[in-house]
XYZ file of C-alpha atoms in Angstrom:
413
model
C 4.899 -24.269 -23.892
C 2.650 -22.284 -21.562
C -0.710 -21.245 -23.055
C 0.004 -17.315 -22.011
C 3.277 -15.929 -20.931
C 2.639 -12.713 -18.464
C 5.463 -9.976 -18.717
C 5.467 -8.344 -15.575
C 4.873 -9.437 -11.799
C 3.132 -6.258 -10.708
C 0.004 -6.125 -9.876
C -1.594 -5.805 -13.557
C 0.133 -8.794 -14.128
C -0.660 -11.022 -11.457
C -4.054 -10.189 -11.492
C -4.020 -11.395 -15.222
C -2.138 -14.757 -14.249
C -4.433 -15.478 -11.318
C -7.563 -15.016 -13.801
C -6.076 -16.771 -16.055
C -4.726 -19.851 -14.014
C -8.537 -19.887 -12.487
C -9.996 -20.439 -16.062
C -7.553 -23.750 -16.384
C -5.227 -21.943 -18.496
C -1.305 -22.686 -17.984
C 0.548 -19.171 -16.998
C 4.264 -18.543 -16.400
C 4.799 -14.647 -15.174
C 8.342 -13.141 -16.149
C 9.516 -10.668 -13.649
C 13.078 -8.840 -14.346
C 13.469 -7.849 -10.424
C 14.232 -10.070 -7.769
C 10.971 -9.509 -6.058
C 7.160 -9.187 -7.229
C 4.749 -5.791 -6.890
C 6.685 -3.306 -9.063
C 5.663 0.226 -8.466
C 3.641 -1.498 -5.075
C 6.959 -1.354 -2.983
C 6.795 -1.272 0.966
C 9.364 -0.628 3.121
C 9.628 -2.050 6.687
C 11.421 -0.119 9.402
C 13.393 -1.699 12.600
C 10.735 -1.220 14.755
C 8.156 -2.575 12.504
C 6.275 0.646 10.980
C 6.263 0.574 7.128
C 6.563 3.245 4.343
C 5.044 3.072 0.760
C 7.684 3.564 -1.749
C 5.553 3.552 -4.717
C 1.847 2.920 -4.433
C 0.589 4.195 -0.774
C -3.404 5.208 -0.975
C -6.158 2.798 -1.442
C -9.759 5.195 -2.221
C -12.892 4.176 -1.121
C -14.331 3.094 -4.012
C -11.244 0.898 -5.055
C -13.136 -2.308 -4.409
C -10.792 -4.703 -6.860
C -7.946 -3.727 -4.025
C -10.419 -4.348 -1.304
C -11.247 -7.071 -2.576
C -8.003 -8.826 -3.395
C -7.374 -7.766 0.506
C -10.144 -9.208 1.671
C -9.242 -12.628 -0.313
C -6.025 -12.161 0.915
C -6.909 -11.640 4.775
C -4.873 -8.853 4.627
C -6.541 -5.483 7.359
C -6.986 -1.930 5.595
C -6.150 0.994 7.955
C -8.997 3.360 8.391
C -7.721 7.111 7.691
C -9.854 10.402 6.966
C -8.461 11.502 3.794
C -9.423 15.222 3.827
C -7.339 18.503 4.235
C -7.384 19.973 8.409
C -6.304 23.675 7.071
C -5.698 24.062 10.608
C -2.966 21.476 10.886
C -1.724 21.863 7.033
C 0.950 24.220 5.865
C 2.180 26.141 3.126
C 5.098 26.821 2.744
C 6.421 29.815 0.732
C 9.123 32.025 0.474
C 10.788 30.339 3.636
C 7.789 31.023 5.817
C 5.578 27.882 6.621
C 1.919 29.085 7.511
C -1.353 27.185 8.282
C -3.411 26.791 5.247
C -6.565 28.618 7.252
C -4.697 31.746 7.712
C -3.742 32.161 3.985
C -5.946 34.984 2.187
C -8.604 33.517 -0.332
C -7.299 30.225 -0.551
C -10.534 28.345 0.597
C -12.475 30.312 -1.987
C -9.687 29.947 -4.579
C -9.754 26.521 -4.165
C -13.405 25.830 -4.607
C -12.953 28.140 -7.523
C -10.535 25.447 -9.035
C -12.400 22.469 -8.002
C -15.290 23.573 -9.824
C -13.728 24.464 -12.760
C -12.081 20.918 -12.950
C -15.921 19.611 -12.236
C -16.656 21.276 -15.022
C -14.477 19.244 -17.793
C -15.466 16.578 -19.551
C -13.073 13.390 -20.873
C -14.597 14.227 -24.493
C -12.741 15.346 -27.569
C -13.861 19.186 -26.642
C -11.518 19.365 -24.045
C -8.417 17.145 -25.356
C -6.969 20.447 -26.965
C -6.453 22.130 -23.464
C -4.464 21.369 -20.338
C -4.618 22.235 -16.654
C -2.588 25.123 -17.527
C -5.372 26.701 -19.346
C -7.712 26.571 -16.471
C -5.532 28.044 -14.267
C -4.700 30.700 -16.470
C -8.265 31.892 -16.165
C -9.373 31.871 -12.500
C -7.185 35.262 -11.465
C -5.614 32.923 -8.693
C -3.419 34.686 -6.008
C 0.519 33.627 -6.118
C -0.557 31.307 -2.431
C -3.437 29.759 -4.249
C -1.523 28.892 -7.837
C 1.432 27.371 -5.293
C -0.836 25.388 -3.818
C -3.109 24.165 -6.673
C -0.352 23.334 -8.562
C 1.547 21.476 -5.912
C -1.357 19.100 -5.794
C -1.575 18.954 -9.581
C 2.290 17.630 -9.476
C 1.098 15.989 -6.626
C -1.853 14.182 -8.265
C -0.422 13.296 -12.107
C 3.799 13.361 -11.154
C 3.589 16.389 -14.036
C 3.419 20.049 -13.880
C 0.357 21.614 -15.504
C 0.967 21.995 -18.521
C 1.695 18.989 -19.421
C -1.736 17.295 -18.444
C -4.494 17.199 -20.394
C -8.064 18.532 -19.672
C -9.526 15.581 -21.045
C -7.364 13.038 -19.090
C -8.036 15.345 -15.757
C -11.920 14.732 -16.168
C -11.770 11.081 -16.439
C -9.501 11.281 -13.635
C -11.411 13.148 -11.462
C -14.576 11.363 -12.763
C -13.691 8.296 -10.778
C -12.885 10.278 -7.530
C -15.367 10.461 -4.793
C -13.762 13.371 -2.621
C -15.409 11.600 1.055
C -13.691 8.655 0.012
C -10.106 9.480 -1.125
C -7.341 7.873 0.420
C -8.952 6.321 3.123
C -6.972 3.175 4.164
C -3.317 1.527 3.227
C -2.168 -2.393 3.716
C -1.673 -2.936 7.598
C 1.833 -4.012 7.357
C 2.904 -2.993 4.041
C 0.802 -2.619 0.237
C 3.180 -4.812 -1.005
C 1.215 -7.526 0.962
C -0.928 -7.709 -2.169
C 1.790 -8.639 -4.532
C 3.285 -11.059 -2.643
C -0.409 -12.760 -1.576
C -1.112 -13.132 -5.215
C 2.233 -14.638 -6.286
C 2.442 -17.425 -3.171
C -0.918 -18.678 -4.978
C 0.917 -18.891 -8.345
C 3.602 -20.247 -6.754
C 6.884 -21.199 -9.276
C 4.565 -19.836 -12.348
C 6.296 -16.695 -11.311
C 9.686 -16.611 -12.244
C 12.127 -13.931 -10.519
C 15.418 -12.484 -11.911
C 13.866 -12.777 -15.731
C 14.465 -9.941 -17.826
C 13.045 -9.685 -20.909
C 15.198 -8.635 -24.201
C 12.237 -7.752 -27.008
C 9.390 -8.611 -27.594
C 7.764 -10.294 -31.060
C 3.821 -9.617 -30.425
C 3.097 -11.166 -34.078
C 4.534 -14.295 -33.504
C 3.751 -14.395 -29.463
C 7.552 -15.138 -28.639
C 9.149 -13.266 -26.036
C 13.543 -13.573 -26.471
C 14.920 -13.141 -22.523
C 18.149 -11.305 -21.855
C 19.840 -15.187 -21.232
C 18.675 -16.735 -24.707
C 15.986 -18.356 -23.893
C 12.934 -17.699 -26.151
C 9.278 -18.130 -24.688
C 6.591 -18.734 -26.841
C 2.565 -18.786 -25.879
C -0.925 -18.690 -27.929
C -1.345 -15.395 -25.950
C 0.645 -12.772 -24.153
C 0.135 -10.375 -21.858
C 2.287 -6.813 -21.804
C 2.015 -5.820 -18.140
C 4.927 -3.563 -17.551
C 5.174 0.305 -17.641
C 4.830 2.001 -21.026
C 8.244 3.583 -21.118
C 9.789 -0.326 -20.860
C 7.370 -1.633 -22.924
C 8.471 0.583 -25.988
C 11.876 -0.655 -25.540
C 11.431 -3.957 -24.977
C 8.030 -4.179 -28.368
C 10.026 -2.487 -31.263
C 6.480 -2.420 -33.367
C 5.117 -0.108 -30.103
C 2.297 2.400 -31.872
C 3.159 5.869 -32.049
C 0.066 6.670 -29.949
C 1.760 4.439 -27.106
C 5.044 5.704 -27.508
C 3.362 9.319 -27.016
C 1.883 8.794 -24.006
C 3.365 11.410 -21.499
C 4.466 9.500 -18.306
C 4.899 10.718 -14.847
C 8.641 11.540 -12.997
C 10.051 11.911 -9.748
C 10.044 9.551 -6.504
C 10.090 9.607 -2.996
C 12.300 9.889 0.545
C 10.567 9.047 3.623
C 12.517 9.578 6.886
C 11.763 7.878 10.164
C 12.088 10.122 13.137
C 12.485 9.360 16.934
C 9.260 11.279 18.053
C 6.601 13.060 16.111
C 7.940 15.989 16.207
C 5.199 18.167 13.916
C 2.470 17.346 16.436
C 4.247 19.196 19.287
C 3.367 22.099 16.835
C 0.077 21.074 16.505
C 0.354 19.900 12.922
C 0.023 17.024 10.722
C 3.564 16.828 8.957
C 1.689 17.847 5.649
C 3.730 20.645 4.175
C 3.205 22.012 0.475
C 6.026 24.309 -0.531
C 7.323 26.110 -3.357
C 10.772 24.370 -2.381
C 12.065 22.145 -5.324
C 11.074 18.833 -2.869
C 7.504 20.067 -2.677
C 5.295 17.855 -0.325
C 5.446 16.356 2.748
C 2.738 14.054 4.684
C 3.175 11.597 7.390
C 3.428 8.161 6.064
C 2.379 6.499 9.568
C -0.695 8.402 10.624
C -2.571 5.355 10.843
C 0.245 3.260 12.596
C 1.155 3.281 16.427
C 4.248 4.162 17.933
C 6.002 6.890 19.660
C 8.103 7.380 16.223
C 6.784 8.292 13.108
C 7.422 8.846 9.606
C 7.259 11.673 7.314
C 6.989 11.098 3.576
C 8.570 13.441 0.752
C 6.764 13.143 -2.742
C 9.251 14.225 -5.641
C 6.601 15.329 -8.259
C 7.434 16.345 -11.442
C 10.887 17.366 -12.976
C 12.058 18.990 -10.462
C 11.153 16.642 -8.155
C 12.838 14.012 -10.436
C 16.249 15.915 -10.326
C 16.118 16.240 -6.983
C 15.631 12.975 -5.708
C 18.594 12.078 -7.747
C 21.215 13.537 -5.774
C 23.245 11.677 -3.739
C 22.705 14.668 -1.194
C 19.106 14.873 -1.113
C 17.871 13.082 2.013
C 20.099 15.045 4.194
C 19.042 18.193 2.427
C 15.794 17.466 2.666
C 16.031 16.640 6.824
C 17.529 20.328 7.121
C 14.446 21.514 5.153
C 12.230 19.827 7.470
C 13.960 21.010 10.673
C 13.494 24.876 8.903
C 9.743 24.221 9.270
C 9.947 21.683 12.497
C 12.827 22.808 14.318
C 14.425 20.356 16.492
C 13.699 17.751 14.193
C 16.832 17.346 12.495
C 18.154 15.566 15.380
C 15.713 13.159 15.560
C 15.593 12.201 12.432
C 16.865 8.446 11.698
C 16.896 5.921 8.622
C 16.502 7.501 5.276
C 14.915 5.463 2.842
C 15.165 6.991 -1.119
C 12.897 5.406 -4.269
C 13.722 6.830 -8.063
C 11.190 5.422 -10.125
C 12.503 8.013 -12.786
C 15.982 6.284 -12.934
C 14.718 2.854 -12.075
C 15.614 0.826 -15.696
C 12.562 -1.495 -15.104
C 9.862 1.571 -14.368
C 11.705 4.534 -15.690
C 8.811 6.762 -14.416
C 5.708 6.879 -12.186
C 2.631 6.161 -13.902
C 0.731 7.124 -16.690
C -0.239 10.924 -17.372
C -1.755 12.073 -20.696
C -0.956 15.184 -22.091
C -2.807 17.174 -24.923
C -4.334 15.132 -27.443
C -3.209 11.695 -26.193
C -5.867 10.345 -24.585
C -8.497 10.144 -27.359
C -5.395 8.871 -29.729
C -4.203 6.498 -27.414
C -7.234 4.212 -26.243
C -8.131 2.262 -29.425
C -4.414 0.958 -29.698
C -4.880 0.411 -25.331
C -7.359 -2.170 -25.398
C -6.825 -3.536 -29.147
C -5.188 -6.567 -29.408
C -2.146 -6.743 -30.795
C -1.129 -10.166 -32.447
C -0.646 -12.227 -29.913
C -0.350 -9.590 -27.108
C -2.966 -7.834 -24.839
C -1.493 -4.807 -22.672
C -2.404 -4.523 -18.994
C -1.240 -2.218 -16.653
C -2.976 1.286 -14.763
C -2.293 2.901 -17.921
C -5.165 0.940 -19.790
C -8.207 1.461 -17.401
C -10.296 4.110 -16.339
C -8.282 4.246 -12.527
C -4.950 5.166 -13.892
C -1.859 5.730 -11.638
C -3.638 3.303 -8.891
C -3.099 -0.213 -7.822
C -7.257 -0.238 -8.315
C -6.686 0.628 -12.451
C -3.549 -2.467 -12.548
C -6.247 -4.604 -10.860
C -8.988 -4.074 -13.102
C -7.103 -3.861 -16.531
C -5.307 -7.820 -15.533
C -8.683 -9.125 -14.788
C -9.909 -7.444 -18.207
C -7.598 -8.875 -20.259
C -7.497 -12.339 -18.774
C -11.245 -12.284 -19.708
C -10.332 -11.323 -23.295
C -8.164 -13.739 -23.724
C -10.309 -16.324 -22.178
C -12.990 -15.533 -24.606
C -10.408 -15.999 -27.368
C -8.730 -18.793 -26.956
């Protein structure tokens, strides 16, 4: 019998087993897929470029991830995170136009920023959502488009579903220089796979869980076989964890969780910079934002990233017909690039049975409710995951929260 049985070979998890193995303690990790990282999913073209299916920016200030890549002698790309509103568009009402030459945006924009500043992640603020603070800034139809397309953008939820309170500890661990500043030369899936070689046949691929008995610390796989452990650790996304832990609180169960997923397409030449732009594109088009995926990667061909935020994002990316729609959208603002355009590569996490959704997003009311019954133990079982620290929806917050709870349970045993 191990001394902790890990559910979950993302990065949450794996952090948690690598503490845990360090403090002598004997760890076996149960993963359901047939590979480790989870939401951290790379994918690596012909010709060697790579595209983030899940997890893609790495901040500054995210020094558990540098870390690990540093341990890991794995390089970070080195990328300026901020907006050119010369090379950006916006793209509305079938007309894509440069964010500079939009009317009032710039000031509308600092208008929202500092009204976001302004929240707090205290109980005076858990009763309102983004919605609200829209509602009162008199934004112009360009500027709502575009705020809200990075709200979807930001929490995988439109604005009314996130909470003031969880937007202020959000943006409370933001530092804007420092936003998304590198990615995993090669793939951010690197970091999975690094930490699981260490933990070698601990990890144990093609396991799928059936329920969960926190009281007791036994976990009953889909096979028959029952695992039981003086300690276990929940590290899987909180819509699978409340089917797989039948006693899940109510505050847990609650939680509001982001939707939606991703296309990126590979094309033959980078088409968007013989128009002098980026390949960022926010529109009010039901597959909302577009970036290029390899701006820190060499090559004559590049890759342009679609982000499916939100629920219509989520329906979209759905449909069997979606990449090719979404080429003929990007050829409307790039024309000519439709026949460039080369391997499609799709990601649900919505309809993905072991994520069922993108990360965490709290909506009115459940962040207060929802942290004592976070970090409390529960039985035999701790909870890990981006969704219990203060970096939630990054592979920083999964980091952190593993290395937390391997302490915990360190302490305890």
């Amino acid at each position: 019998m191990a001394d902790v049985v890990v559910i979950g070979a993302g990065l949450a998890g794996l952090s948690a087993a690598t503490a845990l193995r360090q403090s002598g303690a004997e760890v076996v990790v149960l993963e359901a897929r047939d590979r480790v990282g989870g939401r951290v999913f790379s994918h690596r073209f012909s010709n060697g470029q790579t595209a983030e299916r899940g997890a893609e920016f790495i901040d500054g200030n995210h020094t558990a991830v540098r870390g690990v890549a540093e341990e890991l002698g794995l390089q970070l790309t080195e990328r300026d995170g901020g907006i050119d509103s010369k090379a950006t568009l916006v793209d509305a009402g079938g007309r894509a136009v440069p964010m500079n030459l939009q009317p009032l945006l710039t000031d509308h924009i600092a208008r929202w920023d500092n009204a976001v500043a302004a929240l707090s992640p205290t109980m005076e603020f858990e009763g309102g959502t983004l919605a609200d603070v829209m509602s009162v800034l008199s934004l112009s139809a360009i500027s709502r488009l575009v705020i809200g397309r990075d709200i979807r953008t930001e929490f995988m939820l439109p604005p009314d579903e996130v909470s003031q309170c969880f937007a202020a500890q959000v943006a409370s661990r933001q530092q804007q220089p420092l936003r998304e500043r590198h990615r995993v030369v090669g793939g951010n899936d690197q970091l999975a796979v690094g930490l699981a070689a260490r933990l070698g046949d601990s990890v144990r691929l093609r396991s799928a869980v059936q329920s969960i008995d926190a009281a007791n610390g036994s976990v009953a796989m889909v096979d028959g076989v029952v695992h039981t452990a003086d300690a276990l650790v929940a590290a899987v996304p909180l819509p699978v964890l409340s089917r797989l832990w039948s006693d899940c609180p109510a505050e847990l169960r609650a939680i509001g969780y982001g939707v939606g997923g991703k296309i990126s397409v590979q094309f033959e030449r980078r088409i968007w910079r013989d128009y002098a732009r980026n390949g960022t594109v926010m529109s009010d088009r039901v597959w909302g934002q577009l970036w290029e995926t390899t701006d820190d990667q060499p090559g004559d061909t590049g890759v342009l990233t679609n982000l499916l935020a939100s629920h219509d994002g989520a329906a979209f990316v759905s449909l069997p017909e979606a990449p090719d729609q979404l080429v003929r959208e990007i050829d409307r603002v790039f024309p000519g690039a439709k026949g460039l355009a080369g391997e499609r590569v799709v990601t649900d996490w919505t309809n993905d049975r072991h994520s069922l959704g993108t990360y965490a997003c709290f909506g009115r009311g459940q962040w207060t409710a929802a942290q004592d019954a976070l970090h409390a133990r529960h039985g035999a079982m701790w909870l890990a995951g981006e969704h219990v620290d203060g970096f939630v929806g990054y592979m920083e917050g999964a980091l952190r929260s593993g290395r937390r709870v391997a302490q915990a349970i360190t302490t305890g045993l």
